[in-house]
């Protein structure tokens, strides 16, 4: 719902800033959260000690990405001042960015790349940090370790995929991308060395004809997990990282303690099973991080990474944008212009 009587956000902690939102964008997590995904864990994070008597969850503002201008800074914020152009990805337990103003912690915020407009910049933070967390923090890949490595990306044409292709190419990896036929020219343009259409015959068989991989990033999950790990080089430190994890679903279904236990047992047993076969199995999550966004901004300003935007909607068209996202098969990102000038 479009609402006009929202409270103006206030700074509760000295490390927070209020950002005037110029543009935001949608991610699949917004669709999931709209139907209650992660409510158990996120509410625990919102109010861990159950101190607040009133409901802190609703009204829930969705949207994780923001590009905008700093309005106001808490007392301990030294890096930013009002008027600075910044971008950020706001974690899911906080109120989101489909709003005129949003509150963020100073350590979640970074200076916006100079070469991008707000509309372009809003397409990158959440998918960029998700890919960064998977490839760099969890996967251990970076500028110096990536050169010549063979990397497979499953689900390469969405937001995270299009970012990961560019990041890996910037780091010098050889990238094989899996997407549908109509997205293959886009993914090639972003630098993928080989593009495989998952609809043209048996994907598993097609991939088995290629040399083995050093690293797999899986944005798709599901049945791919059953066979994808066989495509990795054995006993050479090869790693499979998936962004599709049952963590929040388990907590919603089983409650906090049992959900965490079930999740721990699952990841533990899978990790061990694959370790015995000579490959590493890991889960990755989005992590908010201003410093990582600083590094991403450098790559953007040096021309190595560009936003891939599928469609731009005005602020009043957010319901239409959600319908677009529900249709799936995005080529890059759905962006919302909160302030109508480009």
Short mmCIF file of N, CA and C in Angstrom, two decimals, residues 166-313:
data_model
loop_
_atom_site.label_atom_id
_atom_site.label_comp_id
_atom_site.label_asym_id
_atom_site.label_seq_id
_atom_site.Cartn_x
_atom_site.Cartn_y
_atom_site.Cartn_z
N UNK A 166 30.64 -10.24 -13.72
CA UNK A 166 31.54 -9.10 -13.92
C UNK A 166 32.66 -9.07 -12.88
N UNK A 167 32.31 -9.40 -11.63
CA UNK A 167 33.33 -9.37 -10.56
C UNK A 167 34.40 -10.42 -10.83
N UNK A 168 33.96 -11.62 -11.21
CA UNK A 168 34.93 -12.69 -11.47
C UNK A 168 35.82 -12.37 -12.68
N UNK A 169 35.23 -11.75 -13.71
CA UNK A 169 36.03 -11.36 -14.87
C UNK A 169 37.03 -10.27 -14.49
N UNK A 170 36.59 -9.34 -13.62
CA UNK A 170 37.50 -8.27 -13.16
C UNK A 170 38.68 -8.88 -12.41
N UNK A 171 38.42 -10.00 -11.74
CA UNK A 171 39.49 -10.69 -10.99
C UNK A 171 40.26 -11.69 -11.84
N UNK A 172 39.88 -11.85 -13.10
CA UNK A 172 40.68 -12.70 -14.00
C UNK A 172 40.30 -14.16 -14.07
N UNK A 173 39.10 -14.52 -13.63
CA UNK A 173 38.69 -15.94 -13.70
C UNK A 173 38.15 -16.27 -15.09
N UNK A 174 38.07 -17.58 -15.37
CA UNK A 174 37.39 -18.07 -16.58
C UNK A 174 35.97 -18.41 -16.15
N UNK A 175 34.96 -17.78 -16.75
CA UNK A 175 33.59 -17.92 -16.26
C UNK A 175 32.70 -18.68 -17.25
N UNK A 176 32.07 -19.75 -16.74
CA UNK A 176 31.03 -20.44 -17.49
C UNK A 176 29.70 -20.08 -16.85
N UNK A 177 28.78 -19.56 -17.63
CA UNK A 177 27.52 -19.06 -17.09
C UNK A 177 26.36 -19.89 -17.60
N UNK A 178 25.43 -20.23 -16.70
CA UNK A 178 24.23 -20.97 -17.09
C UNK A 178 23.04 -20.02 -16.97
N UNK A 179 22.30 -19.86 -18.06
CA UNK A 179 21.09 -19.02 -18.05
C UNK A 179 20.20 -19.48 -19.19
N UNK A 180 19.10 -18.77 -19.45
CA UNK A 180 18.27 -19.19 -20.58
C UNK A 180 18.76 -18.51 -21.86
N UNK A 181 18.38 -19.10 -22.98
CA UNK A 181 18.85 -18.67 -24.30
C UNK A 181 18.71 -17.16 -24.51
N UNK A 182 17.55 -16.60 -24.11
CA UNK A 182 17.31 -15.19 -24.42
C UNK A 182 18.15 -14.24 -23.57
N UNK A 183 18.83 -14.78 -22.54
CA UNK A 183 19.69 -13.91 -21.73
C UNK A 183 21.15 -14.09 -22.11
N UNK A 184 21.43 -15.01 -23.05
CA UNK A 184 22.83 -15.37 -23.26
C UNK A 184 23.66 -14.23 -23.85
N UNK A 185 23.05 -13.41 -24.70
CA UNK A 185 23.86 -12.32 -25.28
C UNK A 185 24.22 -11.29 -24.22
N UNK A 186 23.29 -11.02 -23.29
CA UNK A 186 23.58 -10.12 -22.17
C UNK A 186 24.74 -10.66 -21.35
N UNK A 187 24.67 -11.94 -21.00
CA UNK A 187 25.69 -12.53 -20.12
C UNK A 187 27.05 -12.57 -20.82
N UNK A 188 27.05 -12.82 -22.13
CA UNK A 188 28.30 -12.77 -22.89
C UNK A 188 28.88 -11.37 -22.89
N UNK A 189 28.00 -10.38 -23.05
CA UNK A 189 28.46 -8.99 -23.08
C UNK A 189 29.11 -8.60 -21.75
N UNK A 190 28.65 -9.21 -20.67
CA UNK A 190 29.23 -8.91 -19.36
C UNK A 190 30.58 -9.61 -19.18
N UNK A 191 30.93 -10.50 -20.11
CA UNK A 191 32.27 -11.09 -20.06
C UNK A 191 32.35 -12.59 -19.90
N UNK A 192 31.21 -13.28 -19.79
CA UNK A 192 31.27 -14.74 -19.59
C UNK A 192 31.99 -15.40 -20.77
N UNK A 193 32.86 -16.36 -20.47
CA UNK A 193 33.63 -17.04 -21.54
C UNK A 193 32.79 -18.09 -22.25
N UNK A 194 31.96 -18.80 -21.48
CA UNK A 194 31.07 -19.79 -22.08
C UNK A 194 29.69 -19.59 -21.50
N UNK A 195 28.66 -19.66 -22.35
CA UNK A 195 27.29 -19.51 -21.86
C UNK A 195 26.51 -20.75 -22.25
N UNK A 196 25.84 -21.34 -21.27
CA UNK A 196 25.10 -22.58 -21.53
C UNK A 196 23.62 -22.35 -21.25
N UNK A 197 22.79 -22.74 -22.20
CA UNK A 197 21.35 -22.58 -22.07
C UNK A 197 20.79 -23.79 -21.34
N UNK A 198 20.21 -23.54 -20.15
CA UNK A 198 19.76 -24.68 -19.34
C UNK A 198 18.52 -25.36 -19.93
N UNK A 199 17.90 -24.72 -20.95
CA UNK A 199 16.70 -25.34 -21.53
C UNK A 199 17.03 -26.24 -22.71
N UNK A 200 18.26 -26.10 -23.25
CA UNK A 200 18.57 -26.88 -24.46
C UNK A 200 19.14 -28.24 -24.09
N UNK A 201 18.27 -29.16 -23.70
CA UNK A 201 18.75 -30.50 -23.37
C UNK A 201 19.13 -30.60 -21.90
N UNK A 202 19.72 -31.73 -21.53
CA UNK A 202 20.04 -32.02 -20.14
C UNK A 202 21.25 -31.20 -19.69
N UNK A 203 21.01 -30.30 -18.73
CA UNK A 203 22.07 -29.39 -18.28
C UNK A 203 23.25 -30.15 -17.69
N UNK A 204 22.93 -31.15 -16.86
CA UNK A 204 23.98 -31.94 -16.22
C UNK A 204 24.91 -32.56 -17.26
N UNK A 205 24.30 -33.16 -18.30
CA UNK A 205 25.10 -33.81 -19.35
C UNK A 205 25.95 -32.78 -20.09
N UNK A 206 25.35 -31.60 -20.38
CA UNK A 206 26.10 -30.56 -21.10
C UNK A 206 27.32 -30.13 -20.30
N UNK A 207 27.15 -29.96 -18.98
CA UNK A 207 28.25 -29.47 -18.14
C UNK A 207 29.32 -30.55 -17.95
N UNK A 208 28.90 -31.80 -18.00
CA UNK A 208 29.88 -32.90 -17.80
C UNK A 208 30.87 -32.99 -18.95
N UNK A 209 30.51 -32.42 -20.11
CA UNK A 209 31.44 -32.49 -21.24
C UNK A 209 32.57 -31.46 -21.10
N UNK A 210 32.42 -30.52 -20.15
CA UNK A 210 33.44 -29.46 -19.98
C UNK A 210 34.50 -29.91 -18.96
N UNK A 211 35.68 -29.25 -19.01
CA UNK A 211 36.68 -29.53 -17.96
C UNK A 211 36.10 -29.22 -16.58
N UNK A 212 36.65 -29.84 -15.53
CA UNK A 212 36.13 -29.63 -14.17
C UNK A 212 36.37 -28.20 -13.69
N UNK A 213 35.60 -27.80 -12.70
CA UNK A 213 35.66 -26.41 -12.20
C UNK A 213 36.38 -26.31 -10.85
N UNK A 214 36.90 -25.10 -10.58
CA UNK A 214 37.52 -24.81 -9.27
C UNK A 214 36.51 -24.25 -8.29
N UNK A 215 35.41 -23.68 -8.83
CA UNK A 215 34.47 -22.98 -7.96
C UNK A 215 33.10 -22.97 -8.64
N UNK A 216 32.05 -23.19 -7.85
CA UNK A 216 30.69 -23.09 -8.38
C UNK A 216 29.89 -22.14 -7.48
N UNK A 217 29.23 -21.17 -8.10
CA UNK A 217 28.30 -20.31 -7.37
C UNK A 217 26.89 -20.68 -7.82
N UNK A 218 26.06 -21.11 -6.86
CA UNK A 218 24.71 -21.59 -7.19
C UNK A 218 23.66 -20.60 -6.67
N UNK A 219 22.98 -19.92 -7.61
CA UNK A 219 21.89 -19.01 -7.25
C UNK A 219 20.54 -19.68 -7.41
N UNK A 220 20.55 -20.96 -7.80
CA UNK A 220 19.31 -21.63 -8.20
C UNK A 220 18.83 -22.61 -7.14
N UNK A 221 19.77 -23.41 -6.61
CA UNK A 221 19.41 -24.39 -5.59
C UNK A 221 18.54 -25.50 -6.14
N UNK A 222 17.80 -26.15 -5.24
CA UNK A 222 16.93 -27.24 -5.68
C UNK A 222 17.72 -28.46 -6.09
N UNK A 223 17.32 -29.07 -7.19
CA UNK A 223 17.92 -30.36 -7.57
C UNK A 223 19.36 -30.20 -8.08
N UNK A 224 19.77 -28.97 -8.44
CA UNK A 224 21.14 -28.79 -8.95
C UNK A 224 22.17 -29.29 -7.94
N UNK A 225 21.83 -29.13 -6.65
CA UNK A 225 22.78 -29.51 -5.60
C UNK A 225 23.16 -30.99 -5.67
N UNK A 226 22.24 -31.80 -6.18
CA UNK A 226 22.49 -33.26 -6.19
C UNK A 226 23.64 -33.64 -7.11
N UNK A 227 23.79 -32.90 -8.23
CA UNK A 227 24.83 -33.32 -9.19
C UNK A 227 25.93 -32.28 -9.41
N UNK A 228 25.68 -31.02 -9.01
CA UNK A 228 26.64 -29.96 -9.35
C UNK A 228 28.01 -30.19 -8.73
N UNK A 229 28.06 -30.78 -7.52
CA UNK A 229 29.35 -30.92 -6.86
C UNK A 229 30.27 -31.91 -7.57
N UNK A 230 29.68 -32.77 -8.41
CA UNK A 230 30.51 -33.72 -9.18
C UNK A 230 31.30 -33.00 -10.27
N UNK A 231 30.96 -31.74 -10.54
CA UNK A 231 31.65 -31.00 -11.60
C UNK A 231 32.91 -30.30 -11.08
N UNK A 232 33.17 -30.43 -9.76
CA UNK A 232 34.34 -29.76 -9.18
C UNK A 232 35.57 -30.66 -9.23
N UNK A 233 36.75 -30.02 -9.31
CA UNK A 233 38.00 -30.78 -9.22
C UNK A 233 38.12 -31.34 -7.81
N UNK A 234 38.45 -32.62 -7.70
CA UNK A 234 38.55 -33.24 -6.38
C UNK A 234 39.91 -32.94 -5.73
N UNK A 235 39.91 -32.83 -4.42
CA UNK A 235 41.13 -32.70 -3.63
C UNK A 235 42.03 -31.56 -4.08
N UNK A 236 41.42 -30.45 -4.51
CA UNK A 236 42.28 -29.34 -4.93
C UNK A 236 41.79 -28.04 -4.31
N UNK A 237 40.98 -28.17 -3.24
CA UNK A 237 40.44 -26.96 -2.60
C UNK A 237 39.26 -26.37 -3.34
N UNK A 238 38.68 -27.13 -4.30
CA UNK A 238 37.54 -26.60 -5.06
C UNK A 238 36.32 -26.43 -4.14
N UNK A 239 35.54 -25.40 -4.40
CA UNK A 239 34.45 -25.03 -3.48
C UNK A 239 33.14 -24.82 -4.22
N UNK A 240 32.07 -25.29 -3.59
CA UNK A 240 30.70 -25.04 -4.08
C UNK A 240 30.04 -24.13 -3.04
N UNK A 241 29.56 -22.96 -3.49
CA UNK A 241 28.87 -22.05 -2.57
C UNK A 241 27.45 -21.84 -3.07
N UNK A 242 26.49 -22.08 -2.20
CA UNK A 242 25.09 -21.87 -2.59
C UNK A 242 24.49 -20.71 -1.80
N UNK A 243 23.67 -19.92 -2.49
CA UNK A 243 22.97 -18.82 -1.83
C UNK A 243 21.55 -19.24 -1.45
N UNK A 244 21.19 -20.49 -1.78
CA UNK A 244 19.85 -20.97 -1.47
C UNK A 244 19.95 -21.84 -0.23
N UNK A 245 19.61 -21.26 0.92
CA UNK A 245 19.77 -21.98 2.19
C UNK A 245 18.42 -22.05 2.91
N UNK A 246 18.23 -23.10 3.71
CA UNK A 246 16.94 -23.24 4.41
C UNK A 246 16.92 -22.56 5.78
N UNK A 247 17.89 -21.71 6.05
CA UNK A 247 18.06 -21.17 7.41
C UNK A 247 16.81 -20.48 7.94
N UNK A 248 16.32 -19.45 7.20
CA UNK A 248 15.17 -18.69 7.71
C UNK A 248 13.88 -19.51 7.63
N UNK A 249 13.78 -20.35 6.59
CA UNK A 249 12.59 -21.20 6.45
C UNK A 249 12.50 -22.16 7.64
N UNK A 250 13.64 -22.75 8.02
CA UNK A 250 13.65 -23.66 9.17
C UNK A 250 13.18 -22.95 10.44
N UNK A 251 13.65 -21.70 10.63
CA UNK A 251 13.26 -20.99 11.85
C UNK A 251 11.78 -20.63 11.83
N UNK A 252 11.26 -20.30 10.64
CA UNK A 252 9.83 -20.01 10.55
C UNK A 252 9.00 -21.26 10.88
N UNK A 253 9.48 -22.41 10.38
CA UNK A 253 8.69 -23.64 10.54
C UNK A 253 8.85 -24.25 11.92
N UNK A 254 10.08 -24.23 12.43
CA UNK A 254 10.39 -25.02 13.63
C UNK A 254 10.62 -24.17 14.87
N UNK A 255 10.61 -22.84 14.72
CA UNK A 255 10.97 -21.99 15.86
C UNK A 255 12.47 -21.77 15.89
N UNK A 256 12.91 -20.87 16.77
CA UNK A 256 14.31 -20.43 16.74
C UNK A 256 15.28 -21.55 17.07
N UNK A 257 15.09 -22.18 18.23
CA UNK A 257 16.09 -23.16 18.68
C UNK A 257 16.15 -24.37 17.75
N UNK A 258 14.97 -24.97 17.47
CA UNK A 258 14.95 -26.16 16.62
C UNK A 258 15.39 -25.81 15.19
N UNK A 259 14.99 -24.61 14.74
CA UNK A 259 15.37 -24.20 13.39
C UNK A 259 16.87 -24.08 13.24
N UNK A 260 17.51 -23.47 14.26
CA UNK A 260 18.96 -23.33 14.20
C UNK A 260 19.64 -24.69 14.27
N UNK A 261 19.08 -25.55 15.12
CA UNK A 261 19.66 -26.89 15.27
C UNK A 261 19.56 -27.66 13.96
N UNK A 262 18.35 -27.66 13.36
CA UNK A 262 18.16 -28.38 12.10
C UNK A 262 19.10 -27.85 11.03
N UNK A 263 19.23 -26.50 10.98
CA UNK A 263 20.08 -25.88 9.97
C UNK A 263 21.54 -26.29 10.18
N UNK A 264 21.96 -26.26 11.45
CA UNK A 264 23.34 -26.64 11.77
C UNK A 264 23.63 -28.08 11.40
N UNK A 265 22.69 -28.96 11.70
CA UNK A 265 22.87 -30.38 11.36
C UNK A 265 22.95 -30.55 9.84
N UNK A 266 22.07 -29.84 9.12
CA UNK A 266 22.06 -29.98 7.66
C UNK A 266 23.38 -29.53 7.06
N UNK A 267 23.80 -28.30 7.43
CA UNK A 267 25.03 -27.80 6.81
C UNK A 267 26.23 -28.64 7.26
N UNK A 268 26.20 -29.08 8.52
CA UNK A 268 27.30 -29.91 9.03
C UNK A 268 27.42 -31.21 8.28
N UNK A 269 26.28 -31.90 8.10
CA UNK A 269 26.35 -33.21 7.45
C UNK A 269 26.70 -33.08 5.97
N UNK A 270 26.18 -32.02 5.32
CA UNK A 270 26.52 -31.83 3.91
C UNK A 270 27.99 -31.49 3.75
N UNK A 271 28.48 -30.62 4.63
CA UNK A 271 29.89 -30.22 4.55
C UNK A 271 30.79 -31.45 4.70
N UNK A 272 30.47 -32.27 5.70
CA UNK A 272 31.29 -33.45 5.96
C UNK A 272 31.23 -34.44 4.81
N UNK A 273 30.00 -34.67 4.31
CA UNK A 273 29.82 -35.63 3.22
C UNK A 273 30.68 -35.24 2.01
N UNK A 274 30.66 -33.94 1.67
CA UNK A 274 31.40 -33.50 0.49
C UNK A 274 32.90 -33.39 0.76
N UNK A 275 33.24 -33.10 2.02
CA UNK A 275 34.66 -33.03 2.37
C UNK A 275 35.32 -34.39 2.16
N UNK A 276 34.56 -35.43 2.47
CA UNK A 276 35.09 -36.78 2.29
C UNK A 276 35.29 -37.11 0.82
N UNK A 277 34.57 -36.36 -0.05
CA UNK A 277 34.74 -36.57 -1.49
C UNK A 277 35.77 -35.61 -2.06
N UNK A 278 36.35 -34.78 -1.20
CA UNK A 278 37.43 -33.90 -1.66
C UNK A 278 37.00 -32.54 -2.17
N UNK A 279 35.77 -32.09 -1.83
CA UNK A 279 35.37 -30.73 -2.23
C UNK A 279 34.74 -30.02 -1.02
N UNK A 280 34.76 -28.70 -1.08
CA UNK A 280 34.19 -27.89 0.02
C UNK A 280 32.76 -27.48 -0.33
N UNK A 281 31.88 -27.59 0.66
CA UNK A 281 30.48 -27.18 0.49
C UNK A 281 30.20 -26.05 1.47
N UNK A 282 29.68 -24.92 0.98
CA UNK A 282 29.46 -23.77 1.86
C UNK A 282 28.12 -23.10 1.56
N UNK A 283 27.58 -22.43 2.59
CA UNK A 283 26.41 -21.57 2.42
C UNK A 283 26.86 -20.13 2.51
N UNK A 284 26.22 -19.26 1.73
CA UNK A 284 26.54 -17.83 1.84
C UNK A 284 25.25 -17.04 2.04
N UNK A 285 25.41 -15.91 2.71
CA UNK A 285 24.28 -15.01 2.98
C UNK A 285 24.68 -13.60 2.62
N UNK A 286 23.69 -12.76 2.37
CA UNK A 286 23.94 -11.33 2.24
C UNK A 286 24.47 -10.79 3.56
N UNK A 287 25.52 -9.94 3.50
CA UNK A 287 25.99 -9.26 4.70
C UNK A 287 26.13 -7.77 4.40
N UNK A 288 25.47 -6.90 5.20
CA UNK A 288 25.62 -5.47 4.95
C UNK A 288 27.05 -5.04 5.27
N UNK A 289 27.64 -4.21 4.43
CA UNK A 289 29.02 -3.80 4.69
C UNK A 289 29.42 -2.58 3.88
N UNK A 290 29.60 -1.46 4.56
CA UNK A 290 30.09 -0.26 3.88
C UNK A 290 31.47 -0.45 3.26
N UNK A 291 32.43 -1.04 4.02
CA UNK A 291 33.77 -1.23 3.45
C UNK A 291 33.78 -2.07 2.16
N UNK A 292 32.95 -3.12 2.12
CA UNK A 292 32.88 -3.92 0.88
C UNK A 292 32.29 -3.08 -0.26
N UNK A 293 31.29 -2.25 0.07
CA UNK A 293 30.72 -1.37 -0.96
C UNK A 293 31.76 -0.36 -1.46
N UNK A 294 32.68 0.06 -0.57
CA UNK A 294 33.76 0.95 -1.02
C UNK A 294 34.58 0.27 -2.12
N UNK A 295 34.88 -1.03 -1.89
CA UNK A 295 35.68 -1.77 -2.88
C UNK A 295 34.90 -1.95 -4.18
N UNK A 296 33.59 -2.21 -4.03
CA UNK A 296 32.75 -2.37 -5.22
C UNK A 296 32.68 -1.05 -5.99
N UNK A 297 32.57 0.07 -5.25
CA UNK A 297 32.51 1.39 -5.89
C UNK A 297 33.77 1.66 -6.72
N UNK A 298 34.93 1.23 -6.20
CA UNK A 298 36.18 1.41 -6.97
C UNK A 298 36.12 0.64 -8.28
N UNK A 299 35.61 -0.60 -8.22
CA UNK A 299 35.50 -1.41 -9.44
C UNK A 299 34.53 -0.77 -10.43
N UNK A 300 33.45 -0.18 -9.90
CA UNK A 300 32.47 0.48 -10.77
C UNK A 300 33.09 1.71 -11.42
N UNK A 301 33.76 2.53 -10.59
CA UNK A 301 34.34 3.77 -11.13
C UNK A 301 35.49 3.49 -12.11
N UNK A 302 36.13 2.31 -11.98
CA UNK A 302 37.20 2.00 -12.94
C UNK A 302 36.63 1.27 -14.16
N UNK A 303 35.29 1.17 -14.25
CA UNK A 303 34.67 0.63 -15.46
C UNK A 303 34.61 -0.89 -15.52
N UNK A 304 34.95 -1.58 -14.42
CA UNK A 304 34.97 -3.05 -14.48
C UNK A 304 33.61 -3.67 -14.17
N UNK A 305 32.75 -2.91 -13.48
CA UNK A 305 31.42 -3.43 -13.17
C UNK A 305 30.39 -2.36 -13.50
N UNK A 306 29.32 -2.79 -14.18
CA UNK A 306 28.25 -1.84 -14.48
C UNK A 306 26.92 -2.44 -14.03
N UNK A 307 25.97 -1.57 -13.66
CA UNK A 307 24.67 -2.09 -13.26
C UNK A 307 23.93 -2.65 -14.47
N UNK A 308 23.16 -3.70 -14.25
CA UNK A 308 22.33 -4.26 -15.33
C UNK A 308 20.88 -4.04 -14.92
N UNK A 309 20.21 -3.13 -15.61
CA UNK A 309 18.86 -2.75 -15.21
C UNK A 309 17.84 -3.28 -16.21
N UNK A 310 16.88 -4.00 -15.69
CA UNK A 310 15.84 -4.58 -16.53
C UNK A 310 14.76 -3.54 -16.83
N UNK A 311 14.27 -2.88 -15.78
CA UNK A 311 13.21 -1.89 -15.98
C UNK A 311 13.19 -0.93 -14.80
N UNK A 312 12.79 0.33 -15.07
CA UNK A 312 12.71 1.34 -14.01
C UNK A 312 11.24 1.75 -13.83
N UNK A 313 10.80 1.77 -12.58
CA UNK A 313 9.43 2.18 -12.26
C UNK A 313 9.45 3.42 -11.39
#
